[in-house]
Coordinates of C-alpha atoms and ligand atoms in Angstrom, one line a residue:
M1 CA -31.1 -19.7 10.3
L2 CA -28.3 -17.1 11.4
S3 CA -27.9 -13.8 9.7
I4 CA -24.6 -13.0 8.0
A5 CA -23.9 -10.1 10.6
E6 CA -24.6 -12.4 13.5
A7 CA -22.3 -15.2 11.8
V8 CA -19.4 -12.7 11.4
D9 CA -19.8 -11.4 15.0
Q10 CA -19.5 -15.0 16.2
S11 CA -16.6 -15.9 13.8
L12 CA -14.8 -12.8 14.9
S13 CA -15.4 -13.7 18.6
A14 CA -13.7 -17.2 18.2
A15 CA -10.5 -15.4 16.8
A16 CA -8.1 -13.7 19.3
L17 CA -4.7 -11.9 18.5
L18 CA -2.0 -14.5 18.0
G19 CA 0.9 -12.3 19.4
T20 CA 3.4 -10.1 17.6
E21 CA 7.1 -9.8 16.6
T22 CA 9.5 -7.1 15.6
I23 CA 10.9 -7.7 12.2
P24 CA 13.1 -5.7 9.7
L25 CA 10.8 -3.2 7.7
A26 CA 11.5 -4.6 4.1
G27 CA 9.6 -7.6 4.9
T28 CA 6.5 -6.0 6.5
A29 CA 4.3 -5.4 3.4
G30 CA 0.8 -6.7 3.8
R31 CA 1.3 -7.2 7.6
F32 CA -0.5 -5.4 10.3
A33 CA 1.3 -2.9 12.6
A34 CA 1.0 -4.1 16.2
V35 CA 2.0 -0.6 17.7
D36 CA 1.7 3.1 16.7
A37 CA 4.7 4.6 15.5
I38 CA 5.7 8.4 15.3
A39 CA 8.2 10.1 13.0
N40 CA 11.8 10.3 14.6
V41 CA 12.6 13.1 12.3
A42 CA 10.6 15.9 10.2
L43 CA 10.1 15.4 6.3
P44 CA 11.8 17.1 5.0
G45 CA 14.3 17.1 7.6
F46 CA 15.7 20.7 6.5
D47 CA 14.8 23.4 4.0
N48 CA 16.1 22.0 0.6
S49 CA 16.1 22.5 -3.1
A50 CA 13.5 21.0 -5.5
M51 CA 15.4 21.7 -8.5
D52 CA 19.0 21.9 -9.9
G53 CA 20.0 25.5 -10.3
Y54 CA 21.0 28.2 -8.1
A55 CA 20.1 29.4 -4.5
V56 CA 19.2 33.1 -4.6
R57 CA 17.3 35.9 -3.1
S58 CA 14.1 36.6 -4.9
R59 CA 14.4 40.3 -4.4
D60 CA 17.5 40.2 -6.6
L61 CA 15.7 38.8 -9.5
R62 CA 12.5 41.0 -9.2
G63 CA 11.4 41.9 -12.6
T64 CA 14.0 39.8 -14.4
T65 CA 13.3 38.4 -17.9
T66 CA 15.0 37.1 -20.9
E67 CA 15.2 40.8 -22.3
S68 CA 16.6 42.1 -18.9
P69 CA 18.7 39.5 -17.5
V70 CA 20.3 39.9 -14.2
A71 CA 23.9 38.8 -13.4
L72 CA 24.7 37.3 -10.0
S73 CA 28.0 36.2 -8.6
C74 CA 28.2 32.7 -7.6
L75 CA 29.9 32.0 -4.2
G76 CA 30.2 28.2 -4.4
V77 CA 28.7 24.9 -4.9
I78 CA 26.4 22.9 -2.4
P79 CA 26.5 19.2 -3.4
A80 CA 23.7 17.0 -1.8
G81 CA 24.6 15.6 1.5
T82 CA 27.0 18.5 2.5
E83 CA 26.2 21.6 4.8
P84 CA 26.4 25.0 3.0
V85 CA 29.4 27.3 3.8
G86 CA 28.6 31.0 3.8
T87 CA 25.7 33.4 3.2
V88 CA 23.8 34.3 -0.1
D89 CA 24.1 38.3 0.3
E90 CA 22.8 40.9 -2.2
G91 CA 23.8 40.2 -5.8
T92 CA 25.3 36.7 -4.9
C93 CA 24.0 33.1 -5.4
M94 CA 25.1 29.5 -4.9
R95 CA 25.1 26.6 -7.2
I96 CA 22.6 24.0 -5.6
F97 CA 21.2 20.5 -6.4
T98 CA 17.8 18.7 -5.8
G99 CA 17.9 17.8 -2.1
S100 CA 20.8 20.0 -1.3
P101 CA 20.0 22.4 1.9
I102 CA 19.2 26.1 1.3
P103 CA 22.0 28.3 2.4
Q104 CA 21.6 31.2 4.6
G105 CA 20.3 34.3 3.1
A106 CA 18.7 32.6 0.3
N107 CA 15.0 32.4 -0.2
A108 CA 14.5 30.8 -3.6
V109 CA 16.1 28.5 -5.9
I110 CA 16.2 29.5 -9.8
M111 CA 16.3 26.4 -12.0
Q112 CA 19.2 26.2 -14.2
E113 CA 17.1 26.0 -17.3
D114 CA 16.7 30.1 -16.4
C115 CA 20.3 30.5 -16.1
R116 CA 23.4 30.7 -18.3
T117 CA 27.0 30.9 -17.7
D118 CA 29.4 32.4 -20.0
P119 CA 32.2 29.8 -21.2
G120 CA 35.2 30.0 -19.0
D121 CA 33.4 32.0 -16.1
D122 CA 31.2 30.1 -13.9
R123 CA 31.4 32.6 -11.2
T124 CA 28.9 34.9 -13.1
V125 CA 25.3 33.4 -13.5
H126 CA 22.9 35.3 -16.0
C127 CA 19.5 34.8 -14.6
T128 CA 16.6 35.0 -17.1
D129 CA 13.6 35.1 -15.0
S130 CA 12.3 36.0 -11.7
V131 CA 11.4 33.7 -8.8
K132 CA 8.8 34.2 -6.1
P133 CA 9.9 33.9 -2.6
W134 CA 10.3 30.2 -1.4
E135 CA 10.0 29.1 -5.0
N136 CA 11.5 25.7 -5.8
I137 CA 12.2 25.1 -2.2
R138 CA 10.9 22.2 -0.1
L139 CA 10.5 23.4 3.5
K140 CA 11.4 21.5 6.6
G141 CA 8.2 19.6 8.1
E142 CA 6.0 20.4 5.2
D143 CA 5.3 16.7 4.7
V144 CA 5.6 15.1 8.0
R145 CA 6.5 16.9 11.5
E146 CA 8.7 15.3 13.9
G147 CA 6.4 13.5 16.3
D148 CA 3.6 13.1 13.7
P149 CA 1.8 9.7 13.8
V150 CA 3.2 7.7 10.6
V151 CA 1.2 4.3 11.1
A152 CA -1.4 3.3 13.6
A153 CA -1.6 0.1 15.3
G154 CA -4.0 -2.2 13.2
A155 CA -3.0 -0.6 9.9
R156 CA -2.2 -2.8 6.8
I157 CA 1.4 -1.8 6.0
T158 CA 2.0 -0.8 2.3
A159 CA 5.0 -0.1 0.1
G160 CA 4.2 3.7 1.0
T161 CA 3.8 2.9 4.6
I162 CA 7.4 1.1 4.6
G163 CA 8.9 4.1 2.8
L164 CA 7.6 6.5 5.3
L165 CA 8.5 4.5 8.2
A166 CA 12.4 4.1 6.8
A167 CA 12.4 7.8 5.9
T168 CA 11.5 8.9 9.6
G169 CA 14.3 6.7 11.1
H170 CA 12.6 3.2 11.7
N171 CA 14.5 0.1 10.4
S172 CA 12.0 -2.5 12.1
I173 CA 8.4 -2.6 13.5
E174 CA 6.4 -4.8 15.7
V175 CA 3.5 -6.5 13.6
G176 CA 0.9 -9.2 14.3
L177 CA 2.0 -12.8 13.7
Q178 CA 0.7 -14.4 10.7
P179 CA -1.9 -17.1 11.4
K180 CA -0.5 -20.7 10.2
V181 CA -3.7 -22.1 8.5
G182 CA -4.2 -25.9 7.8
L183 CA -6.5 -26.9 4.9
V184 CA -8.5 -29.9 5.1
A185 CA -10.5 -31.2 2.2
T186 CA -12.9 -34.0 3.1
G187 CA -14.6 -36.4 0.6
S188 CA -14.1 -39.8 -0.9
E189 CA -14.8 -38.7 -4.5
L190 CA -11.9 -36.3 -4.5
V191 CA -8.4 -37.1 -6.1
E192 CA -5.2 -35.3 -6.4
P193 CA -5.0 -33.4 -10.0
T194 CA -2.2 -35.4 -10.9
S195 CA -3.9 -38.7 -10.9
G196 CA -6.5 -39.9 -13.5
L197 CA -10.1 -40.0 -12.6
K198 CA -12.3 -43.3 -12.0
P199 CA -16.1 -43.2 -12.4
G200 CA -17.6 -40.8 -9.9
E201 CA -14.3 -39.0 -9.0
I202 CA -13.6 -35.3 -9.2
Y203 CA -10.4 -33.3 -9.0
E204 CA -10.2 -31.8 -5.7
S205 CA -10.0 -28.1 -6.0
N206 CA -10.7 -26.3 -2.6
R207 CA -7.3 -26.5 -1.0
A208 CA -5.5 -24.7 -4.0
L209 CA -8.5 -22.2 -4.1
L210 CA -8.5 -21.4 -0.2
A211 CA -4.5 -21.4 -0.1
S212 CA -4.6 -18.6 -2.4
V213 CA -7.0 -16.5 -0.5
V214 CA -5.6 -17.4 2.8
A215 CA -2.2 -16.1 1.2
Q216 CA -4.0 -13.0 0.3
T217 CA -5.3 -12.5 3.9
N218 CA -1.8 -12.7 4.7
G219 CA -2.1 -16.2 6.5
L220 CA 0.4 -19.0 6.0
P221 CA -1.7 -21.9 4.4
T222 CA -0.6 -25.7 4.7
P223 CA -2.7 -28.1 2.6
Y224 CA -2.9 -31.5 4.0
P225 CA -3.8 -34.7 2.0
I226 CA -7.4 -35.4 1.0
V227 CA -9.5 -37.1 3.8
P228 CA -11.9 -39.7 2.7
D229 CA -15.3 -39.8 4.4
S230 CA -14.3 -41.7 7.5
L231 CA -14.6 -40.7 11.0
D232 CA -11.3 -41.9 11.8
A233 CA -9.7 -40.5 9.0
T234 CA -11.3 -37.1 9.8
V235 CA -10.3 -37.1 13.4
A236 CA -6.6 -38.1 12.4
A237 CA -6.3 -35.2 9.7
L238 CA -7.7 -32.7 12.2
E239 CA -5.6 -33.6 15.0
R240 CA -2.4 -33.3 13.0
A241 CA -3.7 -30.0 11.3
F242 CA -4.3 -28.6 14.9
A243 CA -1.1 -29.6 16.2
E244 CA 0.7 -27.8 13.4
N245 CA -1.3 -24.6 12.8
D246 CA -3.1 -21.8 14.5
A247 CA -6.5 -22.4 12.7
V248 CA -7.9 -25.1 10.6
V249 CA -10.2 -24.6 7.4
T250 CA -12.0 -27.8 6.3
S251 CA -14.1 -28.1 3.2
G252 CA -16.9 -30.3 2.7
G253 CA -18.5 -32.7 5.3
V254 CA -20.4 -30.0 7.1
S255 CA -24.0 -31.1 5.9
V256 CA -26.4 -33.5 7.3
G257 CA -25.2 -36.4 5.1
D258 CA -24.6 -39.9 6.4
H259 CA -20.9 -39.1 5.2
D260 CA -20.4 -35.9 6.9
H261 CA -17.8 -36.5 9.7
V262 CA -16.3 -33.0 10.6
K263 CA -18.7 -32.4 13.3
P264 CA -18.3 -35.5 15.1
A265 CA -14.4 -35.5 14.7
I266 CA -14.5 -32.1 16.3
E267 CA -16.4 -33.7 19.4
R268 CA -14.1 -36.8 19.4
L269 CA -11.0 -34.3 19.9
G270 CA -12.9 -32.6 22.8
G271 CA -13.5 -29.5 21.1
S272 CA -16.6 -27.3 20.8
L273 CA -18.9 -26.4 17.9
D274 CA -21.5 -24.4 16.5
F275 CA -23.3 -25.5 13.5
W276 CA -25.3 -22.7 11.5
R277 CA -27.4 -22.5 8.5
V278 CA -26.2 -19.2 7.7
A279 CA -28.9 -17.1 5.6
V280 CA -26.7 -16.7 2.4
K281 CA -26.5 -18.2 -0.9
P282 CA -24.0 -19.6 -1.8
G283 CA -22.8 -21.0 1.4
K284 CA -25.4 -22.1 4.1
P285 CA -23.9 -25.0 6.0
F286 CA -21.0 -23.7 8.1
V287 CA -19.4 -25.0 11.2
L288 CA -17.4 -22.7 13.7
G289 CA -15.6 -25.1 16.0
Q290 CA -12.7 -24.7 18.6
V291 CA -10.2 -27.4 19.3
G292 CA -7.6 -26.6 22.2
G293 CA -8.6 -23.0 22.0
K294 CA -7.9 -22.9 18.2
P295 CA -10.9 -22.0 15.7
L296 CA -12.0 -24.3 12.9
F297 CA -13.9 -23.0 10.3
G298 CA -16.0 -25.9 8.4
L299 CA -16.8 -24.8 5.1
P300 CA -19.3 -26.2 2.6
G301 CA -17.6 -28.5 -0.1
N302 CA -19.0 -26.8 -3.2
P303 CA -16.2 -24.7 -4.2
V304 CA -18.1 -21.4 -4.7
S305 CA -20.0 -21.7 -1.3
A306 CA -16.5 -22.4 0.1
L307 CA -15.0 -19.4 -1.2
V308 CA -17.9 -17.2 -0.3
T309 CA -18.2 -18.4 3.2
Y310 CA -14.4 -18.1 3.4
L311 CA -14.4 -14.4 2.5
L312 CA -17.7 -13.7 4.4
L313 CA -16.8 -15.5 7.8
V314 CA -13.0 -16.7 7.9
R315 CA -11.2 -13.8 6.3
P316 CA -12.4 -11.3 9.0
A317 CA -11.4 -13.8 11.7
L318 CA -7.8 -14.3 10.4
L319 CA -7.4 -10.6 10.0
K320 CA -8.3 -10.2 13.7
M321 CA -5.9 -12.8 14.6
Q322 CA -3.0 -10.5 13.0
G323 CA -4.5 -7.5 14.7
A324 CA -5.9 -5.8 11.7
S325 CA -8.2 -2.9 12.7
D326 CA -10.2 -3.3 9.4
C327 CA -11.6 -6.8 8.9
R328 CA -14.2 -5.9 6.5
L329 CA -14.0 -6.9 2.6
P330 CA -12.9 -4.1 0.5
K331 CA -15.7 -2.8 -1.8
R332 CA -16.0 -0.5 -4.8
P333 CA -19.1 1.2 -6.3
G334 CA -20.4 0.5 -9.7
L335 CA -23.4 0.6 -11.9
L336 CA -25.3 -2.3 -13.2
A337 CA -25.2 -3.0 -16.8
Q338 CA -28.0 -5.5 -16.5
V339 CA -30.8 -6.4 -14.5
L340 CA -29.9 -8.6 -11.2
A341 CA -32.5 -10.4 -9.3
N342 CA -32.8 -12.7 -6.4
Q343 CA -36.1 -14.5 -5.9
G344 CA -35.0 -16.6 -3.2
D345 CA -35.4 -16.0 0.6
R346 CA -31.8 -15.9 1.4
R347 CA -29.2 -13.1 0.6
H348 CA -27.5 -14.1 -2.6
F349 CA -23.9 -13.1 -3.1
V350 CA -23.9 -12.8 -6.9
R351 CA -20.7 -13.3 -8.5
V352 CA -20.0 -10.4 -10.9
T353 CA -17.4 -8.5 -13.0
L354 CA -16.8 -5.0 -12.3
D355 CA -14.7 -3.5 -15.2
A356 CA -12.6 -0.5 -15.6
D357 CA -15.5 1.6 -16.2
G358 CA -17.2 0.8 -13.1
L359 CA -19.9 -1.3 -14.9
V360 CA -21.1 -4.5 -13.3
R361 CA -22.4 -7.8 -14.9
S362 CA -23.2 -11.2 -14.0
A363 CA -20.0 -13.2 -14.2
G364 CA -22.2 -16.3 -15.4
G365 CA -23.5 -19.3 -13.9
Q366 CA -24.5 -18.9 -10.4
R367 CA -25.0 -22.1 -8.6
S368 CA -22.8 -23.2 -6.0
H369 CA -20.9 -25.9 -7.9
M370 CA -20.1 -23.7 -10.8
L371 CA -16.5 -22.7 -10.8
G372 CA -16.7 -21.5 -14.6
G373 CA -18.5 -18.3 -13.7
L374 CA -16.2 -17.8 -10.3
A375 CA -13.2 -17.8 -12.4
K376 CA -14.4 -14.8 -14.5
A377 CA -15.8 -12.9 -11.3
N378 CA -13.9 -10.2 -9.7
G379 CA -16.4 -9.3 -7.0
L380 CA -19.6 -10.1 -5.2
V381 CA -23.1 -8.2 -5.3
D382 CA -24.9 -8.7 -2.0
L383 CA -28.6 -8.9 -3.2
P384 CA -31.4 -9.1 -0.4
P385 CA -34.2 -11.6 -0.7
N386 CA -36.7 -11.2 -3.1
S387 CA -35.2 -8.2 -4.6
R388 CA -34.5 -6.9 -8.2
L389 CA -32.2 -4.3 -9.3
A390 CA -32.7 -2.5 -12.8
K391 CA -29.8 -1.6 -15.4
G392 CA -28.3 1.5 -14.2
D393 CA -28.8 1.0 -10.5
P394 CA -25.9 1.8 -8.2
V395 CA -24.3 -1.3 -6.5
E396 CA -21.5 -1.9 -4.2
V397 CA -19.1 -4.7 -5.2
L398 CA -17.3 -6.6 -2.6
L399 CA -13.8 -7.2 -4.2
I400 CA -12.9 -11.0 -4.4
E401 CA -9.2 -10.2 -4.6
G402 CA -8.8 -7.5 -1.7
Ligands
AMP501 P1 -20.1 -31.7 0.7 O1 -20.1 -30.3 1.3 O2 -19.0 -32.6 1.1 O3 -21.4 -32.3 0.9 O4 -19.9 -31.3 -0.7 C1 -20.6 -30.6 -1.7 C2 -20.2 -30.7 -3.1 O5 -19.0 -30.2 -3.1 C3 -20.1 -32.3 -3.8 O6 -20.5 -32.0 -5.0 C4 -18.5 -32.4 -3.6 O7 -18.1 -33.2 -4.5 C5 -18.0 -31.0 -3.7 N1 -16.7 -30.9 -3.3 C6 -16.5 -31.0 -1.9 N2 -15.3 -31.0 -1.5 C7 -14.6 -30.6 -2.5 C8 -13.3 -30.0 -3.0 N3 -12.5 -30.0 -1.9 N4 -13.1 -29.7 -4.3 C9 -13.9 -29.8 -5.1 N5 -15.1 -30.2 -4.9 C10 -15.6 -30.5 -3.8
MG502 MG1 -18.6 -34.4 0.9

């Protein structure tokens, strides 16, 4: 049996960067930067006001209070988007708005709530408070300096990254291509959820489940028709899926049963394959194949095993194909609200709920066919073989929806 770490390494080594494309910034959320980008301008780009008010010299207002206001002579108005004209000298000020450039001579902004003008005379501004030097001024470059890195190659692009890139003068960025992933479900007992069930049949659920996690991994999933347990049908389905995708994920048909055709089908297609019994519960059988240089991930059919092996072994590879620098599942710390035990000799990824207070509980039935518990779970806790964790113990929860 292979350890999880060895299996992840092998899975990663079967995946290579697909390629890159340069696309408009607005469509890059969730994609991975293919290049380092730097700020073309500083942020802020110039000293500007953080408030609506008046640009002043702080020393003119030293000691000013409501009881002893100071009158300043207003030289003009600086609307946002304009360049100030003139200099604020002793005893003067200029009307200013949030984002307007600070005029020459001024070193603070007094907010308008601390000023008043008399009706009919907006040239005389009565200030009722003092301001410290640089108060209410946003300084050039205090956020980002020109030339600073704004995104690193391999980083996942978020809404914040997009805002930063746009603000520093980028309208497009080079990102990794999204892998097209064909989803093939095998099993003669499987039927589409749209039909009725005959005795012995079940509704097929892995393609929809896997399509959702592939999309969360930023891949482009395509489900293919259900494949009955026949070698010819499996070969035909895989051939089509490989022709149309960058990677193929199958479910079912990878154990050692008489009706398990995924491995012989890969061989028929001239591909290579590794079959592993990964030392993990749920999961165990897993096939890593390559056909025409494209990876095939053969997951076990039990829905929970399929999801867990996807998260542990396929997700990292799909991220690597996009150029991601961090291919690990995100995790959060939590405290156990109950005992969790693993009496088996394989690592057990226990389905859990992690609540807003950080408390961790079993999500219910833990056997590998049990979707009821899986549907309630938002994380997995990795329990070593033959271990027992007590109530109150700290644990790390791998997040199912990363
Ligand atoms: P297998 O890995 O093909 O031996 O399947 C293991 C178990 O998972 C069996 O009970 C199958 O009926 C079930 N199973 C396999 N594929 C699917 C699927 N796509 N949707 C739901 N259950 C499945
Ligand atoms: Mg089967």
